[in-house]
Short mmCIF file of C-alpha atoms and ligand atoms in Angstrom, two decimals:
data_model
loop_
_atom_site.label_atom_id
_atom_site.label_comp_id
_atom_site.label_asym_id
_atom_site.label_seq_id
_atom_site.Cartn_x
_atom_site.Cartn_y
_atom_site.Cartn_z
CA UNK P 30 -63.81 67.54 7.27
CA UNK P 31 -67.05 67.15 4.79
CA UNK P 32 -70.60 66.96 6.53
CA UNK P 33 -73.71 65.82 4.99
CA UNK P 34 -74.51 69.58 5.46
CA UNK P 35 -71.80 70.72 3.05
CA UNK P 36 -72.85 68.54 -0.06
CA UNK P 37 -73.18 70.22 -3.04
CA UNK P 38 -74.76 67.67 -4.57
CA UNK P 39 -78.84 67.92 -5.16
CA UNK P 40 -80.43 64.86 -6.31
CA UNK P 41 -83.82 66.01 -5.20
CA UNK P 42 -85.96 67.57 -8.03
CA UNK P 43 -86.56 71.17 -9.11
CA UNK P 44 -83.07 72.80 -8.04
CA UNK P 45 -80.28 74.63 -9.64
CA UNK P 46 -77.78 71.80 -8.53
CA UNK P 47 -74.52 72.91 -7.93
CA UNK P 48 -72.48 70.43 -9.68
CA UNK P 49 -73.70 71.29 -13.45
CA UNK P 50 -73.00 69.19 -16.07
CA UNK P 51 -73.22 69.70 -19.90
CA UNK P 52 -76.67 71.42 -21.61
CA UNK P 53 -74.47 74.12 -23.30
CA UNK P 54 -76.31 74.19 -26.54
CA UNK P 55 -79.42 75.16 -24.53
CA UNK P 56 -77.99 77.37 -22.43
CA UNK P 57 -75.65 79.36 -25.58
CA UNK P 58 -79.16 79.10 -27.45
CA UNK P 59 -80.80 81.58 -24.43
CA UNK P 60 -77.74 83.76 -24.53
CA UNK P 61 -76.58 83.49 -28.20
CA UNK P 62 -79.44 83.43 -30.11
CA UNK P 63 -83.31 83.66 -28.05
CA UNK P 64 -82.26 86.66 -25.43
CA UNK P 65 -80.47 88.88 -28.13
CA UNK P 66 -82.59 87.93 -31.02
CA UNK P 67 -85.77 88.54 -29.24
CA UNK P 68 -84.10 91.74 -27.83
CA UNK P 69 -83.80 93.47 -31.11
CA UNK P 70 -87.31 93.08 -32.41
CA UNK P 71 -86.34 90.04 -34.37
CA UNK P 72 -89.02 86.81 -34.14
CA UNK P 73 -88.24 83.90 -32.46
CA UNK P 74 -90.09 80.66 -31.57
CA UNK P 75 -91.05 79.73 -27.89
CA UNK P 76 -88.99 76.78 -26.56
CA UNK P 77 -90.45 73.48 -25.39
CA UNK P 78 -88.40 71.37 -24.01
CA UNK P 79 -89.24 67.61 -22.78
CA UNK P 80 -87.74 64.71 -21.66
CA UNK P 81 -88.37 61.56 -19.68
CA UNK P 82 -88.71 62.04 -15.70
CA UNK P 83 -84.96 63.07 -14.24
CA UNK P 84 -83.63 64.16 -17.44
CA UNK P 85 -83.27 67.38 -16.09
CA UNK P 86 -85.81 70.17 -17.74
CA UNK P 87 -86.63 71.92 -14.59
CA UNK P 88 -83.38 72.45 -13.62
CA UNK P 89 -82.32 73.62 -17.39
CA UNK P 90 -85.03 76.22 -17.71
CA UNK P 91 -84.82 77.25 -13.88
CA UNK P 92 -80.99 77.87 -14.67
CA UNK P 93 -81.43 79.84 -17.62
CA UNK P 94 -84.58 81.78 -15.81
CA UNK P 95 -81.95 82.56 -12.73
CA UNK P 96 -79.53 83.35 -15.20
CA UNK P 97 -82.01 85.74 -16.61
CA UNK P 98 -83.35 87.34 -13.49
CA UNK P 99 -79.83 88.10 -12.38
CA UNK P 100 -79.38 90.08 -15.99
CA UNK P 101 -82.90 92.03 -14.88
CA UNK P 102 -85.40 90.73 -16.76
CA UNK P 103 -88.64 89.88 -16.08
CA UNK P 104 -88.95 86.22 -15.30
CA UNK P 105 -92.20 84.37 -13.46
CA UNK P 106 -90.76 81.70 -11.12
CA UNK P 107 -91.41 78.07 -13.04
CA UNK P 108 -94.91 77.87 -12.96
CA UNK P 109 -95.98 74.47 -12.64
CA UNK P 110 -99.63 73.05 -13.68
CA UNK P 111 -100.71 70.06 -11.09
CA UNK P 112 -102.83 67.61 -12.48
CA UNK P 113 -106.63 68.47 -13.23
CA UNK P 114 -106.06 72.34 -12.71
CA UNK P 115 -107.09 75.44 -14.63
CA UNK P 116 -103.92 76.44 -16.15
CA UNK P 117 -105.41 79.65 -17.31
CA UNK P 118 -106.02 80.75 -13.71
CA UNK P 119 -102.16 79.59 -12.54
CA UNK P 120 -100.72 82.08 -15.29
CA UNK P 121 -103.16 84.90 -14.94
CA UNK P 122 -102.05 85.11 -11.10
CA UNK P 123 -98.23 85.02 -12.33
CA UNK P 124 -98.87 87.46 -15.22
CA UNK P 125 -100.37 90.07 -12.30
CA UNK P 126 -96.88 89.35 -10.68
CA UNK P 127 -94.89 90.47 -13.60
CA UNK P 128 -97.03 93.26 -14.86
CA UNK P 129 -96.37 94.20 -11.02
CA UNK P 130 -92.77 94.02 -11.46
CA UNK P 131 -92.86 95.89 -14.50
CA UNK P 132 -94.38 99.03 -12.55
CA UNK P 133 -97.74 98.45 -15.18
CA UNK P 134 -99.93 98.26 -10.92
CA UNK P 135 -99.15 102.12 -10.67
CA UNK P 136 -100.66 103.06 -14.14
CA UNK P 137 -103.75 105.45 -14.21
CA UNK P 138 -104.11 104.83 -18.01
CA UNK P 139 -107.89 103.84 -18.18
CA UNK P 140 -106.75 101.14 -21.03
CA UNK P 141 -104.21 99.38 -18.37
CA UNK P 142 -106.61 99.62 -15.04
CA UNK P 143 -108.93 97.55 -17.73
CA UNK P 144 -106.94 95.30 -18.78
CA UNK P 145 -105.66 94.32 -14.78
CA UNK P 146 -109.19 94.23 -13.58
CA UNK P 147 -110.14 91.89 -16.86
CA UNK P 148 -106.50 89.77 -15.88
CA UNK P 149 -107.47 89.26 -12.21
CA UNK P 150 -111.23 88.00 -13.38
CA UNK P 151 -109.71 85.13 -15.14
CA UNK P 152 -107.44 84.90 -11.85
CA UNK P 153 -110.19 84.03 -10.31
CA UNK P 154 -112.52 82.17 -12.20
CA UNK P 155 -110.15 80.71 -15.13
CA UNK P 156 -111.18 79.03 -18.03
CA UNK P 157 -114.87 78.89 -17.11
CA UNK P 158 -115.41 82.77 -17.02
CA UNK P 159 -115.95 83.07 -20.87
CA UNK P 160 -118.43 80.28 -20.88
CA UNK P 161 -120.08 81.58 -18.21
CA UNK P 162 -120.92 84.74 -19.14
CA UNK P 163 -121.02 83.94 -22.80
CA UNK P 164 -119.60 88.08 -23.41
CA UNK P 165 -116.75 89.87 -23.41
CA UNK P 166 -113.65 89.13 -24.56
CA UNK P 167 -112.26 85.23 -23.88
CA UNK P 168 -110.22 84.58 -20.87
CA UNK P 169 -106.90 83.84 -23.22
CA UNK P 170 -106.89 87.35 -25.39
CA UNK P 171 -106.88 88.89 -21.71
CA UNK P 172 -103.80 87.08 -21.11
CA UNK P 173 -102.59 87.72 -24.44
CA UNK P 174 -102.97 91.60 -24.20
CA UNK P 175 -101.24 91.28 -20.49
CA UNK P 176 -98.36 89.43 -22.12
CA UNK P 177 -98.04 92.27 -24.99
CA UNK P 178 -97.58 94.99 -22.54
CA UNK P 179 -95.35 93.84 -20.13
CA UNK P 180 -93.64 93.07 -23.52
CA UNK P 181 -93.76 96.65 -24.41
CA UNK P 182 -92.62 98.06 -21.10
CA UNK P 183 -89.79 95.54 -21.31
CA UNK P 184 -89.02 96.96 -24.39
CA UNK P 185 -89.01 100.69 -23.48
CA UNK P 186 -86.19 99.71 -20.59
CA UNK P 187 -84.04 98.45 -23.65
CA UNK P 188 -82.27 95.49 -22.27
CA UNK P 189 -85.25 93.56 -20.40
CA UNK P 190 -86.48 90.50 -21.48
CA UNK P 191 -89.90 88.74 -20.35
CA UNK P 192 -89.21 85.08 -19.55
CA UNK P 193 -92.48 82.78 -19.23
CA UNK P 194 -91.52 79.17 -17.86
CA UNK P 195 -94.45 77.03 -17.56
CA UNK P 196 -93.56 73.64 -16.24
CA UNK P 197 -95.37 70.03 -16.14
CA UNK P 198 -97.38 70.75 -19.38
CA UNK P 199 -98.34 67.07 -19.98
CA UNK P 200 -100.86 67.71 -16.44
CA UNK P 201 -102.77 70.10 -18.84
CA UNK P 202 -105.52 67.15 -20.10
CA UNK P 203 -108.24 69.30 -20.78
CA UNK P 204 -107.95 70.37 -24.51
CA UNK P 205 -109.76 73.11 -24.59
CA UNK P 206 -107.62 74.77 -21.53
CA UNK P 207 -104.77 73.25 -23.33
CA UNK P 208 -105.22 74.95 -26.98
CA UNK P 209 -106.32 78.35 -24.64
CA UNK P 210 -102.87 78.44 -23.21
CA UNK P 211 -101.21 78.04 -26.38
CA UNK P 212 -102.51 80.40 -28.03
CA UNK P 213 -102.28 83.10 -25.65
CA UNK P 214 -98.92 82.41 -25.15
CA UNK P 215 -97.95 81.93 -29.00
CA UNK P 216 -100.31 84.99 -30.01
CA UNK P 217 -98.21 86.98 -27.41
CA UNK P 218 -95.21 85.62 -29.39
CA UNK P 219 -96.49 86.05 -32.71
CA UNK P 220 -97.23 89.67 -32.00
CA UNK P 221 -95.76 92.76 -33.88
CA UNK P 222 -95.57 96.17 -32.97
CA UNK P 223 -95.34 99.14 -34.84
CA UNK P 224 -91.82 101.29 -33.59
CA UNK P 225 -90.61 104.13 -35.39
CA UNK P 226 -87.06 103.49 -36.23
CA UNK P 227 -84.15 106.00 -36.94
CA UNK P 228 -85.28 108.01 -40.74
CA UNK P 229 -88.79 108.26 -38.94
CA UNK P 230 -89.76 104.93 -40.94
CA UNK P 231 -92.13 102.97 -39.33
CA UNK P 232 -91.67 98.89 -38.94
CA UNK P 233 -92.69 96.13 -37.33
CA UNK P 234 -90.88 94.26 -34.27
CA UNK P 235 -91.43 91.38 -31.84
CA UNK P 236 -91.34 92.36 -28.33
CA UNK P 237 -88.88 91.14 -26.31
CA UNK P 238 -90.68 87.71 -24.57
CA UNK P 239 -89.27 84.31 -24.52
CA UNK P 240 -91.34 81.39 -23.30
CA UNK P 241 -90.41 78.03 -21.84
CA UNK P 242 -92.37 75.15 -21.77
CA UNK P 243 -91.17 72.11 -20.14
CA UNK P 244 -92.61 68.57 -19.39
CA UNK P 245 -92.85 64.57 -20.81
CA UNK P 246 -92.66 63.28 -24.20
CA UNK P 247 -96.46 63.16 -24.22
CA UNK P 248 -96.67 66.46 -24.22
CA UNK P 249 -95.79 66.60 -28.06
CA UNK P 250 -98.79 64.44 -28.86
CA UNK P 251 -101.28 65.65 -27.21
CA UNK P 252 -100.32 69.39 -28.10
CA UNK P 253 -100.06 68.12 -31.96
CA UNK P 254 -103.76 66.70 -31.52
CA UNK P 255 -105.83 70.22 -31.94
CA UNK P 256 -103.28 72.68 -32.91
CA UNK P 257 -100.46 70.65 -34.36
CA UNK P 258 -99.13 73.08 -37.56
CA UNK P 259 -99.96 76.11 -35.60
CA UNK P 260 -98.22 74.83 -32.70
CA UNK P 261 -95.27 74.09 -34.53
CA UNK P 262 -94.93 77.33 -35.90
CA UNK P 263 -94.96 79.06 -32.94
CA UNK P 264 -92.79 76.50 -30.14
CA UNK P 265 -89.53 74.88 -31.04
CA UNK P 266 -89.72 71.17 -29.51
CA UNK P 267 -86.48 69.43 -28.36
CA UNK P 268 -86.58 65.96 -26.43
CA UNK P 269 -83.19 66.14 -23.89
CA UNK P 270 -80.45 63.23 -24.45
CA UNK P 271 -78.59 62.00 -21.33
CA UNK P 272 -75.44 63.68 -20.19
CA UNK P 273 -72.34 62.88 -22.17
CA UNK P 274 -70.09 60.78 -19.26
CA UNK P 275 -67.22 63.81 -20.46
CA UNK P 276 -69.79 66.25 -19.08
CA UNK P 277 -70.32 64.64 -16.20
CA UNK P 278 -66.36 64.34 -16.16
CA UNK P 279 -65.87 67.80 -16.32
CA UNK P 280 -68.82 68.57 -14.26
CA UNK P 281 -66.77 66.55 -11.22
CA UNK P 282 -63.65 68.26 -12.14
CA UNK P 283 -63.46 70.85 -9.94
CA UNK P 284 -63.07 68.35 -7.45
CA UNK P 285 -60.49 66.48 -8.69
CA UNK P 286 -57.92 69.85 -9.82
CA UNK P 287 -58.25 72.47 -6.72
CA UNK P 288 -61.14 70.94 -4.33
CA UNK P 289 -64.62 71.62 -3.75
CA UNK P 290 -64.58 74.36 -1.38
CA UNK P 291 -66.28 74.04 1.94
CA UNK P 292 -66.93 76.65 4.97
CA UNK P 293 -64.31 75.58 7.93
CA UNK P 294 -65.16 77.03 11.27
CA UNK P 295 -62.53 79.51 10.97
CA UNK P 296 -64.51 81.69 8.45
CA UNK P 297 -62.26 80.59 5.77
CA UNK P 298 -63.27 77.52 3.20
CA UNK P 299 -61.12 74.24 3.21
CA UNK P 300 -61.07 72.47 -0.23
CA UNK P 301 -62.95 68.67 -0.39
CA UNK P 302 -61.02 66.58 -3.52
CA UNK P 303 -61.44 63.66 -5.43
CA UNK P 304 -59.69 60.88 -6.67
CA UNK P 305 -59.94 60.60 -10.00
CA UNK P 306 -60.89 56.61 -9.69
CA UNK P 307 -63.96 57.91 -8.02
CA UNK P 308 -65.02 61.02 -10.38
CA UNK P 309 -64.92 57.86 -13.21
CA UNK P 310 -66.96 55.57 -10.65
CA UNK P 311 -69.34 58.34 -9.82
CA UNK P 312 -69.97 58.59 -14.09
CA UNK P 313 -69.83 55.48 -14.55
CA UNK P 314 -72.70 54.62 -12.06
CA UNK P 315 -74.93 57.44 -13.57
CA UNK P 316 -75.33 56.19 -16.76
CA UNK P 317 -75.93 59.65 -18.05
CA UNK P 318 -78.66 60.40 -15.74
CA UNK P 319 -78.70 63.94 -13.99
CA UNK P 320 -80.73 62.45 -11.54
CA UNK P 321 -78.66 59.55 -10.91
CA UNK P 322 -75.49 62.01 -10.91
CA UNK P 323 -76.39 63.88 -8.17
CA UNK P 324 -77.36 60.58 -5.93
CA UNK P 325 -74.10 58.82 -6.85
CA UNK P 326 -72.12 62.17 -5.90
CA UNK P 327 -74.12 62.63 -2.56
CA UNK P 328 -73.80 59.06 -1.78
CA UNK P 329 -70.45 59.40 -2.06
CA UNK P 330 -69.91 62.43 0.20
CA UNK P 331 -72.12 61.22 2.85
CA UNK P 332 -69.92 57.99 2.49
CA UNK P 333 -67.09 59.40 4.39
CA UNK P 334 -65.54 62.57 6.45
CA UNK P 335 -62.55 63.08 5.04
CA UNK P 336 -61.45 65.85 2.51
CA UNK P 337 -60.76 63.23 -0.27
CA UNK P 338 -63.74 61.16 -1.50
CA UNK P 339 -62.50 57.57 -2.75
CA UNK P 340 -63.30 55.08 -4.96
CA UNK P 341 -64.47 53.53 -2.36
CA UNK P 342 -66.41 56.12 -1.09
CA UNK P 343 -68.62 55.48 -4.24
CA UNK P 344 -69.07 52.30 -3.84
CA UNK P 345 -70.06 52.53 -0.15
CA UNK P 346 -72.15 55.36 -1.30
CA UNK P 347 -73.92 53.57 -4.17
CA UNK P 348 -74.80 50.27 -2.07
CA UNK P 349 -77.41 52.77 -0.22
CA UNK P 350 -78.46 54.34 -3.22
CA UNK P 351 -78.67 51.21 -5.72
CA UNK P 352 -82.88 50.44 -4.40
CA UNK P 353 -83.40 54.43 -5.71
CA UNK P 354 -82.01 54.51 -8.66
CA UNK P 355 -83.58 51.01 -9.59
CA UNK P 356 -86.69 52.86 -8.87
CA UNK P 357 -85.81 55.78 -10.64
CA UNK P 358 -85.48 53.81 -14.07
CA UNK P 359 -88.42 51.40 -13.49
CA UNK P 360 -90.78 54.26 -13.06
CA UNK P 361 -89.71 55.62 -16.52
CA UNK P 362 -90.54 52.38 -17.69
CA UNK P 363 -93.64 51.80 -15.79
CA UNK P 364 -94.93 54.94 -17.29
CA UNK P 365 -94.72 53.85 -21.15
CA UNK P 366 -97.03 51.83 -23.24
CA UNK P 367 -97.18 48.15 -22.72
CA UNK P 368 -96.14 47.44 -26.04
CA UNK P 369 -93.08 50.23 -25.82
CA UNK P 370 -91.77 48.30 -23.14
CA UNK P 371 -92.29 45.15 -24.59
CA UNK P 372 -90.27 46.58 -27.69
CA UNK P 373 -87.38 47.65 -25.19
CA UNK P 374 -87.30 44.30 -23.16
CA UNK P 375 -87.16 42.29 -26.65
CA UNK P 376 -84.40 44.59 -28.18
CA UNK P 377 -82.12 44.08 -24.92
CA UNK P 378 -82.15 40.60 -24.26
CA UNK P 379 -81.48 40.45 -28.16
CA UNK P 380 -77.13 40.58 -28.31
CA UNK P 381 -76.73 44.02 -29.56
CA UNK P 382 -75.36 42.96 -33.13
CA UNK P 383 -79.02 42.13 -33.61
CA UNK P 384 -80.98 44.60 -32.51
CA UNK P 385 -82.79 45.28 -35.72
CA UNK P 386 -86.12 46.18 -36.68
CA UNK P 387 -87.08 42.99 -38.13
CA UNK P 388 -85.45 40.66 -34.98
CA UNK P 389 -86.97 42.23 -32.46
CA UNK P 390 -90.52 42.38 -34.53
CA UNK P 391 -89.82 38.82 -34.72
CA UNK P 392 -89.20 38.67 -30.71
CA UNK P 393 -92.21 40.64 -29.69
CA UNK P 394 -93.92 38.27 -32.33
CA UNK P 395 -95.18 40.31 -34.91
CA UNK P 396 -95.70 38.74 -38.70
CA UNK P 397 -94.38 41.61 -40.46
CA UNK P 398 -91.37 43.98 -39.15
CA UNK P 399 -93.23 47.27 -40.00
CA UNK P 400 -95.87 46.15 -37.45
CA UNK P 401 -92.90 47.18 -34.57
CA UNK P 402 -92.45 50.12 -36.98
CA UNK P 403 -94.47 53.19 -35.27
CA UNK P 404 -93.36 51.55 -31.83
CA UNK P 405 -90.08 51.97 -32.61
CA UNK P 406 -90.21 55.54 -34.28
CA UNK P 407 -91.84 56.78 -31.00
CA UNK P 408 -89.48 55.15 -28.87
CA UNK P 409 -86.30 57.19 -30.49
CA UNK P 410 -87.86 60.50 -32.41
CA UNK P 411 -90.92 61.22 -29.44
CA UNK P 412 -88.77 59.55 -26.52
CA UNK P 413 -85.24 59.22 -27.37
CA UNK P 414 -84.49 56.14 -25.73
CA UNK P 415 -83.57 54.20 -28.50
CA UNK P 416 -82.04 55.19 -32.02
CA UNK P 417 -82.70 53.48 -35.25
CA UNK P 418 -79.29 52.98 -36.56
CA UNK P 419 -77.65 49.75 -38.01
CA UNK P 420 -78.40 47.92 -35.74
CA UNK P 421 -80.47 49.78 -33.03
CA UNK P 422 -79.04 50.74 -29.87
CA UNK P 423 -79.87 52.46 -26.81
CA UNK P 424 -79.42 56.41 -26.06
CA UNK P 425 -81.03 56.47 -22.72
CA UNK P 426 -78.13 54.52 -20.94
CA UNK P 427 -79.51 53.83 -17.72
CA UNK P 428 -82.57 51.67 -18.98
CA UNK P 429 -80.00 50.01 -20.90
CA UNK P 430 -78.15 49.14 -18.09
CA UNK P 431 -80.99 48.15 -16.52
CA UNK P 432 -82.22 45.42 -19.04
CA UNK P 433 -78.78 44.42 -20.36
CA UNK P 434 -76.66 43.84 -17.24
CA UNK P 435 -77.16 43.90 -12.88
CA UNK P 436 -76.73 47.54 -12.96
CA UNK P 437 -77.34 49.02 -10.13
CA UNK P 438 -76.55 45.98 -7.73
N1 LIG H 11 -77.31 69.66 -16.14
C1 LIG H 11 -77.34 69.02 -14.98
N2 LIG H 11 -76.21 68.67 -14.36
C2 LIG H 11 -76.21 68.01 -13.19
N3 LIG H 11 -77.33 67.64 -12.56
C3 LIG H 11 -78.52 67.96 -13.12
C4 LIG H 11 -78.58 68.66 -14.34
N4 LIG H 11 -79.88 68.85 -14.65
C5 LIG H 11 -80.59 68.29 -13.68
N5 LIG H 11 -79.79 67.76 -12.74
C6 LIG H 11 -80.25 67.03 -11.52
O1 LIG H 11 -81.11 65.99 -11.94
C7 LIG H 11 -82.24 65.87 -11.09
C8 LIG H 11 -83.51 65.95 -11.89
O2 LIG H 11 -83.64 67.22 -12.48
P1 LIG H 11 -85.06 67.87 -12.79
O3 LIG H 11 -85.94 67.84 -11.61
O4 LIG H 11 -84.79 69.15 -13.45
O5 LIG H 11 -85.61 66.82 -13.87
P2 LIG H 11 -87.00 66.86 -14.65
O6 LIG H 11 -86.68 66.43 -16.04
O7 LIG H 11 -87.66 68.16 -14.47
O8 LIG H 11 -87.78 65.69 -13.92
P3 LIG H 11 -89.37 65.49 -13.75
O9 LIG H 11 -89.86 64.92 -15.04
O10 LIG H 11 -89.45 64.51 -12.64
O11 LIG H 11 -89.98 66.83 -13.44
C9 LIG H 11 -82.08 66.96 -10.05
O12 LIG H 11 -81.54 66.37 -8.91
C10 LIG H 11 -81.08 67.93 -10.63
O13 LIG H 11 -80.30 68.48 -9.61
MG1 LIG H 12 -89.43 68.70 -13.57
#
């Protein structure tokens, strides 16, 4: 018997889902190269990660952040800016929670009671307490120095690492609060400390810290604006690509080989399976989308009550869910510039043979190609929906299916 209560399928946002699917090279770059690297003393750029709505970046970094607290480190739940708010404050309040964590509350050192009294000031007031006042030291280096020494009492444990996620960047607007946040975080990176190492020598380490930041393409730009080179230096920026359909094959795999297991009444678990003609259905329908993988895959196991979901099961499934994930990929597209959506809507209705540069200039009826030029470098290097190859295609396969075909119906 499956219930609706059973599903391990999460299509709503924010979680850990269950069924996990691909992301390796993010999650092997957190335990291959960031954690350790970081860990002995060695630099290493902060991580921003964006990608259209649904792609999947909360999820990523709140995986690799549970991952991390379960290794004990130090790691602020994802901290997420809502539109129009004083980021500053957000993180000062979660900084207090980690130098909390770290034991730094219980310290009688005159420097530290400082620096927490200075740290719950901007807690309280934000951005607008150095302008204000007009003295002391600016709300961000109080952040900064907070950052440094929960760094430093990571660093004494040996094997802790301070994870920062800060999540929905693109709702930072305000560039001044914007460039502020940066910088405390990347001057918190950027910092060295003087250890003495075996031979009594003396050098200079990082401390062990790793940040996250995780939001929309936009992002990119508007960070660029003020502080682009400096920026750059100090955050590595990747755009997330769909799932690849054999990660979403393997992802559904379990199911397929020895059963999802479920809790049976007797204490025991009974195994839910699938038949393979619906694990390709359920991939099929989700056109790479995380977000569209998890509805398909709920659908599916609300569709019946058996312990084998069907083919048919999917399609049952997907009838409900078709009006969602229409609305799924037309508020990706509602959310671009006109004339980026005009470039996608000329460039599918063109047969994909082609889909070049100078065609669909031609289509969205520009005199010169290089007119569509900047439209269509934004589209595939800010957005990744589209790539520039001979001729152009589509990477983001659900608008594609969208504009080129009656996907979802
Ligand atoms: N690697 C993955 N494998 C399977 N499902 C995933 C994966 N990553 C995310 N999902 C699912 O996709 C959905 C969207 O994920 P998430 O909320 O992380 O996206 P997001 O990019 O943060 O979206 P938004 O821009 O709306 O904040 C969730 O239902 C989540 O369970
Ligand atoms: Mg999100």
């Amino acid at each position: 018997m499956r219930t609706p209560l059973d599903s391990p399928f999460s299509p709503g946002s924010d979680t850990v889902p269950q069924v996990w699917a691909g992301r390796t090279a993010y999650l092997s770059d957190w335990r291959d190269a960031l954690r350790p690297r970081r860990l002995s003393g060695i630099h290493e750029r902060g991580r921003t990660i964006l990608g259209e709505a649904g792609s999947g970046k909360s999820s990523l970094v709140r995986r690799i952040a549970r991952e991390a607290a379960a290794a004990g480190d130090w790691v602020t739940p994802q901290i997420r800016i809502p539109s129009g708010t004083d980021p500053l404050k957000r993180l000062a309040a979660e900084l207090l929670e980690l130098a909390s964590t770290a034991g730094l509350g219980s310290a009688r050192e005159r420097r530290i009671t400082d620096l927490l009294g200075r740290v719950e000031t901007v807690a309280a007031s934000g951005i607008s307490l150095s302008l204000r006042t007009g003295r002391g030291p600016d709300a961000y280096t109080s952040l900064t120095d907070l950052i440094i020494e929960v760094g430093r009492e990571a660093m004494r444990r040996r094997n802790v690492m301070v994870l920062l996620h800060v999540d929905e960047v693109q709702n930072i607007t305000d560039d001044n609060a914007r460039s502020q946040l940066l910088v405390a975080l990347g001057d918190a990176l950027t910092h060295e400390e003087a250890v003495r190492a075996p031979g009594n020598r003396m050098i200079e380490r990082s401390l062990p810290i790793a940040v996250y930041l995780t939001g929309l393409p936009e992002f990119a730009d508007m960070a660029g604006a003020r502080t682009g080179a400096t920026f750059a230096r100090r955050f590595r920026t990747t755009i997330l690509d769909p799932l690849d359909d054999g990660d979403l094959m393997t992802a559904l795999q379990p199911f397929v080989a020895e059963g999802w297991p479920v809790n049976n009444n007797a204490g025991g678990t009974d195994p839910v399976f699938m038949e393979p003609a619906a694990q390709r259905a359920i991939v099929e329908l989700s056109c790479g989308e995380p977000f569209l993988f998890q509805l398909a895959g709920e659908r599916a196991w609300y569709a019946g009550t058996s312990n084998l979901i069907t083919a048919d099961d999917v399609r049952t499934g997907w009838h409900d869910a078709a009006a969602e994930a229409e609305a799924h990929v037309q508020r990706i597209l509602d959310r671009l510039p006109a004339r980026e959506r005009q470039f996608l809507e000329t460039m599918a209705k063109l047969p994909p043979e082609e889909r070049t540069l100078a065609r669909i200039a031609q289509g969205m009826g520009y005199t010169r190609s290089t007119d569509a030029g900047p439209t269509a470098q934004r589209l595939d290097s800010s957005r990744r929906i589209i790539h520039r190859g001979r001729p152009y295609g589509f990477r983001h396969r659900a608008i594609e299916a969208y504009l080129t075909s009656d996907w979802p119906w």
